Amino acid sequence: MPRSRYACRWGDCELSFDNAEVLYDHLCDDHIGRKATNNLCLQCRWNNCGTKAAKRDHLTSHLRVHLPLKPHRCPTCKKPFKRPQDLKKHERIHTIEHKGTASHHRHALHSACSLYSNSIVTE
């Protein structure tokens, strides 16, 4: 069941929001800020997380670990992901190359197990 309110846990902020997307926008705009508006913060202060980033987009990507947002959906199996790079990594499991590699690994493991079991001498 979806939560009715999403509380901001950045430092001493006491705001809460109706949905996680609006909370994410609040975090990006009001707490991380921008260099152009002279309010850029590159350290996560969500529940005293402390993660530091070299760039704004790295920290905005990091924020997703704290939020229940999964806006990036696999077109093949519909599994949702928090970050686009996680989706991209996942999508490889649907490729022919991956399936061939997985099959090769299963075959190699089966062969290794067979060799091992045949080498055991029972007394």
mmCIF file with all atom_site columns, N, CA and C in Angstrom, residues 29-92:
data_model
loop_
_atom_site.group_PDB
_atom_site.id
_atom_site.type_symbol
_atom_site.label_atom_id
_atom_site.label_alt_id
_atom_site.label_comp_id
_atom_site.label_asym_id
_atom_site.label_entity_id
_atom_site.label_seq_id
_atom_site.pdbx_PDB_ins_code
_atom_site.Cartn_x
_atom_site.Cartn_y
_atom_site.Cartn_z
_atom_site.occupancy
_atom_site.B_iso_or_equiv
_atom_site.pdbx_formal_charge
_atom_site.auth_seq_id
_atom_site.auth_comp_id
_atom_site.auth_asym_id
_atom_site.auth_atom_id
_atom_site.pdbx_PDB_model_num
ATOM 1   N N  . ASP A 1 29 ? 16.094 20.559 -5.762  1.00 0.00 ? 29 ASP A N  1
ATOM 2   C CA . ASP A 1 29 ? 16.000 22.014 -5.896  1.00 0.00 ? 29 ASP A CA 1
ATOM 3   C C  . ASP A 1 29 ? 16.380 22.759 -4.622  1.00 0.00 ? 29 ASP A C  1
ATOM 4   N N  . ASP A 1 30 ? 15.867 22.304 -3.487  1.00 0.00 ? 30 ASP A N  1
ATOM 5   C CA . ASP A 1 30 ? 16.018 23.066 -2.249  1.00 0.00 ? 30 ASP A CA 1
ATOM 6   C C  . ASP A 1 30 ? 17.227 22.665 -1.409  1.00 0.00 ? 30 ASP A C  1
ATOM 7   N N  . HIS A 1 31 ? 17.656 21.428 -1.483  1.00 0.00 ? 31 HIS A N  1
ATOM 8   C CA . HIS A 1 31 ? 18.768 20.994 -0.629  1.00 0.00 ? 31 HIS A CA 1
ATOM 9   C C  . HIS A 1 31 ? 20.075 20.809 -1.388  1.00 0.00 ? 31 HIS A C  1
ATOM 10  N N  . ILE A 1 32 ? 20.032 20.212 -2.562  1.00 0.00 ? 32 ILE A N  1
ATOM 11  C CA . ILE A 1 32 ? 21.259 20.083 -3.349  1.00 0.00 ? 32 ILE A CA 1
ATOM 12  C C  . ILE A 1 32 ? 21.545 21.387 -4.068  1.00 0.00 ? 32 ILE A C  1
ATOM 13  N N  . GLY A 1 33 ? 20.512 22.003 -4.595  1.00 0.00 ? 33 GLY A N  1
ATOM 14  C CA . GLY A 1 33 ? 20.659 23.307 -5.222  1.00 0.00 ? 33 GLY A CA 1
ATOM 15  C C  . GLY A 1 33 ? 21.414 23.262 -6.534  1.00 0.00 ? 33 GLY A C  1
ATOM 16  N N  . ARG A 1 34 ? 21.943 24.431 -6.904  1.00 0.00 ? 34 ARG A N  1
ATOM 17  C CA . ARG A 1 34 ? 22.682 24.571 -8.167  1.00 0.00 ? 34 ARG A CA 1
ATOM 18  C C  . ARG A 1 34 ? 23.820 25.569 -7.985  1.00 0.00 ? 34 ARG A C  1
ATOM 19  N N  . LYS A 1 35 ? 24.876 25.348 -8.752  1.00 0.00 ? 35 LYS A N  1
ATOM 20  C CA . LYS A 1 35 ? 26.018 26.271 -8.738  1.00 0.00 ? 35 LYS A CA 1
ATOM 21  C C  . LYS A 1 35 ? 25.581 27.663 -9.201  1.00 0.00 ? 35 LYS A C  1
ATOM 22  N N  . ALA A 1 36 ? 24.702 27.697 -10.210 1.00 0.00 ? 36 ALA A N  1
ATOM 23  C CA . ALA A 1 36 ? 24.256 28.971 -10.777 1.00 0.00 ? 36 ALA A CA 1
ATOM 24  C C  . ALA A 1 36 ? 23.510 29.839 -9.757  1.00 0.00 ? 36 ALA A C  1
ATOM 25  N N  . THR A 1 37 ? 22.833 29.190 -8.820  1.00 0.00 ? 37 THR A N  1
ATOM 26  C CA . THR A 1 37 ? 22.091 29.960 -7.803  1.00 0.00 ? 37 THR A CA 1
ATOM 27  C C  . THR A 1 37 ? 22.875 30.061 -6.496  1.00 0.00 ? 37 THR A C  1
ATOM 28  N N  . ASN A 1 38 ? 24.129 29.620 -6.536  1.00 0.00 ? 38 ASN A N  1
ATOM 29  C CA . ASN A 1 38 ? 25.052 29.749 -5.411  1.00 0.00 ? 38 ASN A CA 1
ATOM 30  C C  . ASN A 1 38 ? 24.568 29.016 -4.152  1.00 0.00 ? 38 ASN A C  1
ATOM 31  N N  . ASN A 1 39 ? 23.868 27.902 -4.341  1.00 0.00 ? 39 ASN A N  1
ATOM 32  C CA . ASN A 1 39 ? 23.437 27.115 -3.180  1.00 0.00 ? 39 ASN A CA 1
ATOM 33  C C  . ASN A 1 39 ? 23.712 25.618 -3.370  1.00 0.00 ? 39 ASN A C  1
ATOM 34  N N  . LEU A 1 40 ? 24.783 25.299 -4.102  1.00 0.00 ? 40 LEU A N  1
ATOM 35  C CA . LEU A 1 40 ? 25.107 23.909 -4.415  1.00 0.00 ? 40 LEU A CA 1
ATOM 36  C C  . LEU A 1 40 ? 25.687 23.198 -3.194  1.00 0.00 ? 40 LEU A C  1
ATOM 37  N N  . CYS A 1 41 ? 25.112 22.055 -2.872  1.00 0.00 ? 41 CYS A N  1
ATOM 38  C CA . CYS A 1 41 ? 25.586 21.208 -1.773  1.00 0.00 ? 41 CYS A CA 1
ATOM 39  C C  . CYS A 1 41 ? 25.905 19.839 -2.360  1.00 0.00 ? 41 CYS A C  1
ATOM 40  N N  . LEU A 1 42 ? 27.118 19.355 -2.175  1.00 0.00 ? 42 LEU A N  1
ATOM 41  C CA . LEU A 1 42 ? 27.536 18.080 -2.757  1.00 0.00 ? 42 LEU A CA 1
ATOM 42  C C  . LEU A 1 42 ? 27.734 16.976 -1.714  1.00 0.00 ? 42 LEU A C  1
ATOM 43  N N  . GLN A 1 43 ? 27.063 17.126 -0.582  1.00 0.00 ? 43 GLN A N  1
ATOM 44  C CA . GLN A 1 43 ? 27.111 16.087 0.446   1.00 0.00 ? 43 GLN A CA 1
ATOM 45  C C  . GLN A 1 43 ? 25.693 15.732 0.863   1.00 0.00 ? 43 GLN A C  1
ATOM 46  N N  . CYS A 1 44 ? 25.391 14.429 0.860   1.00 0.00 ? 44 CYS A N  1
ATOM 47  C CA . CYS A 1 44 ? 24.056 13.960 1.228   1.00 0.00 ? 44 CYS A CA 1
ATOM 48  C C  . CYS A 1 44 ? 23.858 14.112 2.732   1.00 0.00 ? 44 CYS A C  1
ATOM 49  N N  . ARG A 1 45 ? 22.776 14.763 3.093   1.00 0.00 ? 45 ARG A N  1
ATOM 50  C CA . ARG A 1 45 ? 22.453 14.960 4.507   1.00 0.00 ? 45 ARG A CA 1
ATOM 51  C C  . ARG A 1 45 ? 21.156 14.250 4.881   1.00 0.00 ? 45 ARG A C  1
ATOM 52  N N  . TRP A 1 46 ? 20.771 13.245 4.066   1.00 0.00 ? 46 TRP A N  1
ATOM 53  C CA . TRP A 1 46 ? 19.572 12.445 4.349   1.00 0.00 ? 46 TRP A CA 1
ATOM 54  C C  . TRP A 1 46 ? 19.889 11.528 5.524   1.00 0.00 ? 46 TRP A C  1
ATOM 55  N N  . ASN A 1 47 ? 19.225 11.738 6.629   1.00 0.00 ? 47 ASN A N  1
ATOM 56  C CA . ASN A 1 47 ? 19.471 10.935 7.849   1.00 0.00 ? 47 ASN A CA 1
ATOM 57  C C  . ASN A 1 47 ? 20.970 10.834 8.159   1.00 0.00 ? 47 ASN A C  1
ATOM 58  N N  . ASN A 1 48 ? 21.691 11.928 7.967   1.00 0.00 ? 48 ASN A N  1
ATOM 59  C CA . ASN A 1 48 ? 23.134 11.972 8.219   1.00 0.00 ? 48 ASN A CA 1
ATOM 60  C C  . ASN A 1 48 ? 23.917 10.955 7.393   1.00 0.00 ? 48 ASN A C  1
ATOM 61  N N  . CYS A 1 49 ? 23.491 10.718 6.173   1.00 0.00 ? 49 CYS A N  1
ATOM 62  C CA . CYS A 1 49 ? 24.152 9.768  5.266   1.00 0.00 ? 49 CYS A CA 1
ATOM 63  C C  . CYS A 1 49 ? 25.626 10.125 5.074   1.00 0.00 ? 49 CYS A C  1
ATOM 64  N N  . GLY A 1 50 ? 25.884 11.369 4.683   1.00 0.00 ? 50 GLY A N  1
ATOM 65  C CA . GLY A 1 50 ? 27.260 11.830 4.551   1.00 0.00 ? 50 GLY A CA 1
ATOM 66  C C  . GLY A 1 50 ? 27.954 11.550 3.227   1.00 0.00 ? 50 GLY A C  1
ATOM 67  N N  . THR A 1 51 ? 27.316 10.858 2.299   1.00 0.00 ? 51 THR A N  1
ATOM 68  C CA . THR A 1 51 ? 27.940 10.575 1.004   1.00 0.00 ? 51 THR A CA 1
ATOM 69  C C  . THR A 1 51 ? 28.284 11.877 0.295   1.00 0.00 ? 51 THR A C  1
ATOM 70  N N  . LYS A 1 52 ? 29.513 11.967 -0.214  1.00 0.00 ? 52 LYS A N  1
ATOM 71  C CA . LYS A 1 52 ? 29.961 13.153 -0.939  1.00 0.00 ? 52 LYS A CA 1
ATOM 72  C C  . LYS A 1 52 ? 30.063 12.820 -2.421  1.00 0.00 ? 52 LYS A C  1
ATOM 73  N N  . ALA A 1 53 ? 29.800 13.825 -3.251  1.00 0.00 ? 53 ALA A N  1
ATOM 74  C CA . ALA A 1 53 ? 29.878 13.650 -4.698  1.00 0.00 ? 53 ALA A CA 1
ATOM 75  C C  . ALA A 1 53 ? 30.703 14.773 -5.301  1.00 0.00 ? 53 ALA A C  1
ATOM 76  N N  . ALA A 1 54 ? 31.326 14.484 -6.432  1.00 0.00 ? 54 ALA A N  1
ATOM 77  C CA . ALA A 1 54 ? 32.120 15.488 -7.128  1.00 0.00 ? 54 ALA A CA 1
ATOM 78  C C  . ALA A 1 54 ? 31.237 16.377 -8.003  1.00 0.00 ? 54 ALA A C  1
ATOM 79  N N  . LYS A 1 55 ? 30.086 15.841 -8.426  1.00 0.00 ? 55 LYS A N  1
ATOM 80  C CA . LYS A 1 55 ? 29.188 16.588 -9.313  1.00 0.00 ? 55 LYS A CA 1
ATOM 81  C C  . LYS A 1 55 ? 27.754 16.504 -8.804  1.00 0.00 ? 55 LYS A C  1
ATOM 82  N N  . ARG A 1 56 ? 26.973 17.502 -9.175  1.00 0.00 ? 56 ARG A N  1
ATOM 83  C CA . ARG A 1 56 ? 25.572 17.559 -8.767  1.00 0.00 ? 56 ARG A CA 1
ATOM 84  C C  . ARG A 1 56 ? 24.798 16.336 -9.243  1.00 0.00 ? 56 ARG A C  1
ATOM 85  N N  . ASP A 1 57 ? 24.977 15.952 -10.506 1.00 0.00 ? 57 ASP A N  1
ATOM 86  C CA . ASP A 1 57 ? 24.198 14.827 -11.024 1.00 0.00 ? 57 ASP A CA 1
ATOM 87  C C  . ASP A 1 57 ? 24.557 13.512 -10.343 1.00 0.00 ? 57 ASP A C  1
ATOM 88  N N  . HIS A 1 58 ? 25.778 13.403 -9.806  1.00 0.00 ? 58 HIS A N  1
ATOM 89  C CA . HIS A 1 58 ? 26.142 12.204 -9.055  1.00 0.00 ? 58 HIS A CA 1
ATOM 90  C C  . HIS A 1 58 ? 25.344 12.141 -7.756  1.00 0.00 ? 58 HIS A C  1
ATOM 91  N N  . LEU A 1 59 ? 25.187 13.285 -7.097  1.00 0.00 ? 59 LEU A N  1
ATOM 92  C CA . LEU A 1 59 ? 24.442 13.303 -5.838  1.00 0.00 ? 59 LEU A CA 1
ATOM 93  C C  . LEU A 1 59 ? 22.940 13.130 -6.078  1.00 0.00 ? 59 LEU A C  1
ATOM 94  N N  . THR A 1 60 ? 22.410 13.726 -7.142  1.00 0.00 ? 60 THR A N  1
ATOM 95  C CA . THR A 1 60 ? 20.985 13.540 -7.420  1.00 0.00 ? 60 THR A CA 1
ATOM 96  C C  . THR A 1 60 ? 20.702 12.078 -7.773  1.00 0.00 ? 60 THR A C  1
ATOM 97  N N  . SER A 1 61 ? 21.644 11.412 -8.417  1.00 0.00 ? 61 SER A N  1
ATOM 98  C CA . SER A 1 61 ? 21.494 9.980  -8.691  1.00 0.00 ? 61 SER A CA 1
ATOM 99  C C  . SER A 1 61 ? 21.558 9.193  -7.383  1.00 0.00 ? 61 SER A C  1
ATOM 100 N N  . HIS A 1 62 ? 22.479 9.551  -6.508  1.00 0.00 ? 62 HIS A N  1
ATOM 101 C CA . HIS A 1 62 ? 22.617 8.880  -5.205  1.00 0.00 ? 62 HIS A CA 1
ATOM 102 C C  . HIS A 1 62 ? 21.340 8.989  -4.381  1.00 0.00 ? 62 HIS A C  1
ATOM 103 N N  . LEU A 1 63 ? 20.662 10.121 -4.452  1.00 0.00 ? 63 LEU A N  1
ATOM 104 C CA . LEU A 1 63 ? 19.444 10.324 -3.656  1.00 0.00 ? 63 LEU A CA 1
ATOM 105 C C  . LEU A 1 63 ? 18.425 9.208  -3.843  1.00 0.00 ? 63 LEU A C  1
ATOM 106 N N  . ARG A 1 64 ? 18.426 8.608  -5.007  1.00 0.00 ? 64 ARG A N  1
ATOM 107 C CA . ARG A 1 64 ? 17.440 7.566  -5.308  1.00 0.00 ? 64 ARG A CA 1
ATOM 108 C C  . ARG A 1 64 ? 17.571 6.346  -4.390  1.00 0.00 ? 64 ARG A C  1
ATOM 109 N N  . VAL A 1 65 ? 18.742 6.135  -3.789  1.00 0.00 ? 65 VAL A N  1
ATOM 110 C CA . VAL A 1 65 ? 18.873 5.008  -2.862  1.00 0.00 ? 65 VAL A CA 1
ATOM 111 C C  . VAL A 1 65 ? 18.032 5.221  -1.614  1.00 0.00 ? 65 VAL A C  1
ATOM 112 N N  . HIS A 1 66 ? 17.716 6.474  -1.312  1.00 0.00 ? 66 HIS A N  1
ATOM 113 C CA . HIS A 1 66 ? 16.936 6.785  -0.120  1.00 0.00 ? 66 HIS A CA 1
ATOM 114 C C  . HIS A 1 66 ? 15.431 6.839  -0.379  1.00 0.00 ? 66 HIS A C  1
ATOM 115 N N  . LEU A 1 67 ? 15.034 6.846  -1.625  1.00 0.00 ? 67 LEU A N  1
ATOM 116 C CA . LEU A 1 67 ? 13.627 7.056  -1.973  1.00 0.00 ? 67 LEU A CA 1
ATOM 117 C C  . LEU A 1 67 ? 13.025 5.837  -2.662  1.00 0.00 ? 67 LEU A C  1
ATOM 118 N N  . PRO A 1 68 ? 11.711 5.665  -2.539  1.00 0.00 ? 68 PRO A N  1
ATOM 119 C CA . PRO A 1 68 ? 11.048 4.512  -3.173  1.00 0.00 ? 68 PRO A CA 1
ATOM 120 C C  . PRO A 1 68 ? 10.697 4.756  -4.636  1.00 0.00 ? 68 PRO A C  1
ATOM 121 N N  . LEU A 1 69 ? 11.567 5.455  -5.360  1.00 0.00 ? 69 LEU A N  1
ATOM 122 C CA . LEU A 1 69 ? 11.333 5.739  -6.774  1.00 0.00 ? 69 LEU A CA 1
ATOM 123 C C  . LEU A 1 69 ? 12.016 4.692  -7.644  1.00 0.00 ? 69 LEU A C  1
ATOM 124 N N  . LYS A 1 70 ? 11.274 4.155  -8.601  1.00 0.00 ? 70 LYS A N  1
ATOM 125 C CA . LYS A 1 70 ? 11.850 3.239  -9.587  1.00 0.00 ? 70 LYS A CA 1
ATOM 126 C C  . LYS A 1 70 ? 11.240 3.581  -10.938 1.00 0.00 ? 70 LYS A C  1
ATOM 127 N N  . PRO A 1 71 ? 11.651 4.712  -11.505 1.00 0.00 ? 71 PRO A N  1
ATOM 128 C CA . PRO A 1 71 ? 11.018 5.182  -12.735 1.00 0.00 ? 71 PRO A CA 1
ATOM 129 C C  . PRO A 1 71 ? 11.537 4.545  -14.026 1.00 0.00 ? 71 PRO A C  1
ATOM 130 N N  . HIS A 1 72 ? 12.600 3.773  -13.949 1.00 0.00 ? 72 HIS A N  1
ATOM 131 C CA . HIS A 1 72 ? 13.207 3.203  -15.150 1.00 0.00 ? 72 HIS A CA 1
ATOM 132 C C  . HIS A 1 72 ? 12.802 1.729  -15.254 1.00 0.00 ? 72 HIS A C  1
ATOM 133 N N  . ARG A 1 73 ? 11.960 1.409  -16.246 1.00 0.00 ? 73 ARG A N  1
ATOM 134 C CA . ARG A 1 73 ? 11.377 0.075  -16.375 1.00 0.00 ? 73 ARG A CA 1
ATOM 135 C C  . ARG A 1 73 ? 11.940 -0.658 -17.589 1.00 0.00 ? 73 ARG A C  1
ATOM 136 N N  . CYS A 1 74 ? 12.302 -1.925 -17.373 1.00 0.00 ? 74 CYS A N  1
ATOM 137 C CA . CYS A 1 74 ? 12.808 -2.766 -18.466 1.00 0.00 ? 74 CYS A CA 1
ATOM 138 C C  . CYS A 1 74 ? 11.686 -2.990 -19.474 1.00 0.00 ? 74 CYS A C  1
ATOM 139 N N  . PRO A 1 75 ? 11.936 -2.694 -20.739 1.00 0.00 ? 75 PRO A N  1
ATOM 140 C CA . PRO A 1 75 ? 10.891 -2.891 -21.747 1.00 0.00 ? 75 PRO A CA 1
ATOM 141 C C  . PRO A 1 75 ? 10.589 -4.370 -22.013 1.00 0.00 ? 75 PRO A C  1
ATOM 142 N N  . THR A 1 76 ? 11.506 -5.244 -21.665 1.00 0.00 ? 76 THR A N  1
ATOM 143 C CA . THR A 1 76 ? 11.317 -6.671 -21.926 1.00 0.00 ? 76 THR A CA 1
ATOM 144 C C  . THR A 1 76 ? 10.534 -7.372 -20.814 1.00 0.00 ? 76 THR A C  1
ATOM 145 N N  . CYS A 1 77 ? 10.970 -7.195 -19.558 1.00 0.00 ? 77 CYS A N  1
ATOM 146 C CA . CYS A 1 77 ? 10.333 -7.919 -18.450 1.00 0.00 ? 77 CYS A CA 1
ATOM 147 C C  . CYS A 1 77 ? 9.572  -7.016 -17.482 1.00 0.00 ? 77 CYS A C  1
ATOM 148 N N  . LYS A 1 78 ? 9.642  -5.711 -17.705 1.00 0.00 ? 78 LYS A N  1
ATOM 149 C CA . LYS A 1 78 ? 8.918  -4.710 -16.900 1.00 0.00 ? 78 LYS A CA 1
ATOM 150 C C  . LYS A 1 78 ? 9.464  -4.515 -15.488 1.00 0.00 ? 78 LYS A C  1
ATOM 151 N N  . LYS A 1 79 ? 10.622 -5.081 -15.165 1.00 0.00 ? 79 LYS A N  1
ATOM 152 C CA . LYS A 1 79 ? 11.221 -4.886 -13.845 1.00 0.00 ? 79 LYS A CA 1
ATOM 153 C C  . LYS A 1 79 ? 11.654 -3.421 -13.705 1.00 0.00 ? 79 LYS A C  1
ATOM 154 N N  . PRO A 1 80 ? 11.299 -2.765 -12.587 1.00 0.00 ? 80 PRO A N  1
ATOM 155 C CA . PRO A 1 80 ? 11.661 -1.353 -12.409 1.00 0.00 ? 80 PRO A CA 1
ATOM 156 C C  . PRO A 1 80 ? 13.018 -1.170 -11.712 1.00 0.00 ? 80 PRO A C  1
ATOM 157 N N  . PHE A 1 81 ? 13.670 -0.049 -12.032 1.00 0.00 ? 81 PHE A N  1
ATOM 158 C CA . PHE A 1 81 ? 14.969 0.276  -11.446 1.00 0.00 ? 81 PHE A CA 1
ATOM 159 C C  . PHE A 1 81 ? 15.004 1.731  -11.020 1.00 0.00 ? 81 PHE A C  1
ATOM 160 N N  . LYS A 1 82 ? 15.829 2.023  -10.026 1.00 0.00 ? 82 LYS A N  1
ATOM 161 C CA . LYS A 1 82 ? 15.949 3.385  -9.514  1.00 0.00 ? 82 LYS A CA 1
ATOM 162 C C  . LYS A 1 82 ? 16.773 4.272  -10.437 1.00 0.00 ? 82 LYS A C  1
ATOM 163 N N  . ARG A 1 83 ? 17.823 3.701  -11.042 1.00 0.00 ? 83 ARG A N  1
ATOM 164 C CA . ARG A 1 83 ? 18.732 4.499  -11.852 1.00 0.00 ? 83 ARG A CA 1
ATOM 165 C C  . ARG A 1 83 ? 18.844 3.943  -13.258 1.00 0.00 ? 83 ARG A C  1
ATOM 166 N N  . PRO A 1 84 ? 19.034 4.821  -14.254 1.00 0.00 ? 84 PRO A N  1
ATOM 167 C CA . PRO A 1 84 ? 19.133 4.337  -15.636 1.00 0.00 ? 84 PRO A CA 1
ATOM 168 C C  . PRO A 1 84 ? 20.304 3.387  -15.848 1.00 0.00 ? 84 PRO A C  1
ATOM 169 N N  . GLN A 1 85 ? 21.402 3.602  -15.135 1.00 0.00 ? 85 GLN A N  1
ATOM 170 C CA . GLN A 1 85 ? 22.557 2.718  -15.312 1.00 0.00 ? 85 GLN A CA 1
ATOM 171 C C  . GLN A 1 85 ? 22.265 1.310  -14.783 1.00 0.00 ? 85 GLN A C  1
ATOM 172 N N  . ASP A 1 86 ? 21.397 1.204  -13.770 1.00 0.00 ? 86 ASP A N  1
ATOM 173 C CA . ASP A 1 86 ? 21.018 -0.114 -13.265 1.00 0.00 ? 86 ASP A CA 1
ATOM 174 C C  . ASP A 1 86 ? 20.143 -0.849 -14.283 1.00 0.00 ? 86 ASP A C  1
ATOM 175 N N  . LEU A 1 87 ? 19.247 -0.112 -14.930 1.00 0.00 ? 87 LEU A N  1
ATOM 176 C CA . LEU A 1 87 ? 18.422 -0.700 -15.989 1.00 0.00 ? 87 LEU A CA 1
ATOM 177 C C  . LEU A 1 87 ? 19.294 -1.174 -17.142 1.00 0.00 ? 87 LEU A C  1
ATOM 178 N N  . LYS A 1 88 ? 20.238 -0.340 -17.542 1.00 0.00 ? 88 LYS A N  1
ATOM 179 C CA . LYS A 1 88 ? 21.114 -0.689 -18.668 1.00 0.00 ? 88 LYS A CA 1
ATOM 180 C C  . LYS A 1 88 ? 21.896 -1.972 -18.369 1.00 0.00 ? 88 LYS A C  1
ATOM 181 N N  . LYS A 1 89 ? 22.398 -2.081 -17.156 1.00 0.00 ? 89 LYS A N  1
ATOM 182 C CA . LYS A 1 89 ? 23.136 -3.288 -16.751 1.00 0.00 ? 89 LYS A CA 1
ATOM 183 C C  . LYS A 1 89 ? 22.198 -4.499 -16.786 1.00 0.00 ? 89 LYS A C  1
ATOM 184 N N  . HIS A 1 90 ? 20.985 -4.338 -16.275 1.00 0.00 ? 90 HIS A N  1
ATOM 185 C CA . HIS A 1 90 ? 20.004 -5.421 -16.253 1.00 0.00 ? 90 HIS A CA 1
ATOM 186 C C  . HIS A 1 90 ? 19.631 -5.873 -17.656 1.00 0.00 ? 90 HIS A C  1
ATOM 187 N N  . GLU A 1 91 ? 19.465 -4.935 -18.577 1.00 0.00 ? 91 GLU A N  1
ATOM 188 C CA . GLU A 1 91 ? 19.003 -5.267 -19.929 1.00 0.00 ? 91 GLU A CA 1
ATOM 189 C C  . GLU A 1 91 ? 19.905 -6.276 -20.628 1.00 0.00 ? 91 GLU A C  1
ATOM 190 N N  . ARG A 1 92 ? 21.149 -6.367 -20.191 1.00 0.00 ? 92 ARG A N  1
ATOM 191 C CA . ARG A 1 92 ? 22.072 -7.327 -20.795 1.00 0.00 ? 92 ARG A CA 1
ATOM 192 C C  . ARG A 1 92 ? 21.621 -8.766 -20.594 1.00 0.00 ? 92 ARG A C  1
#
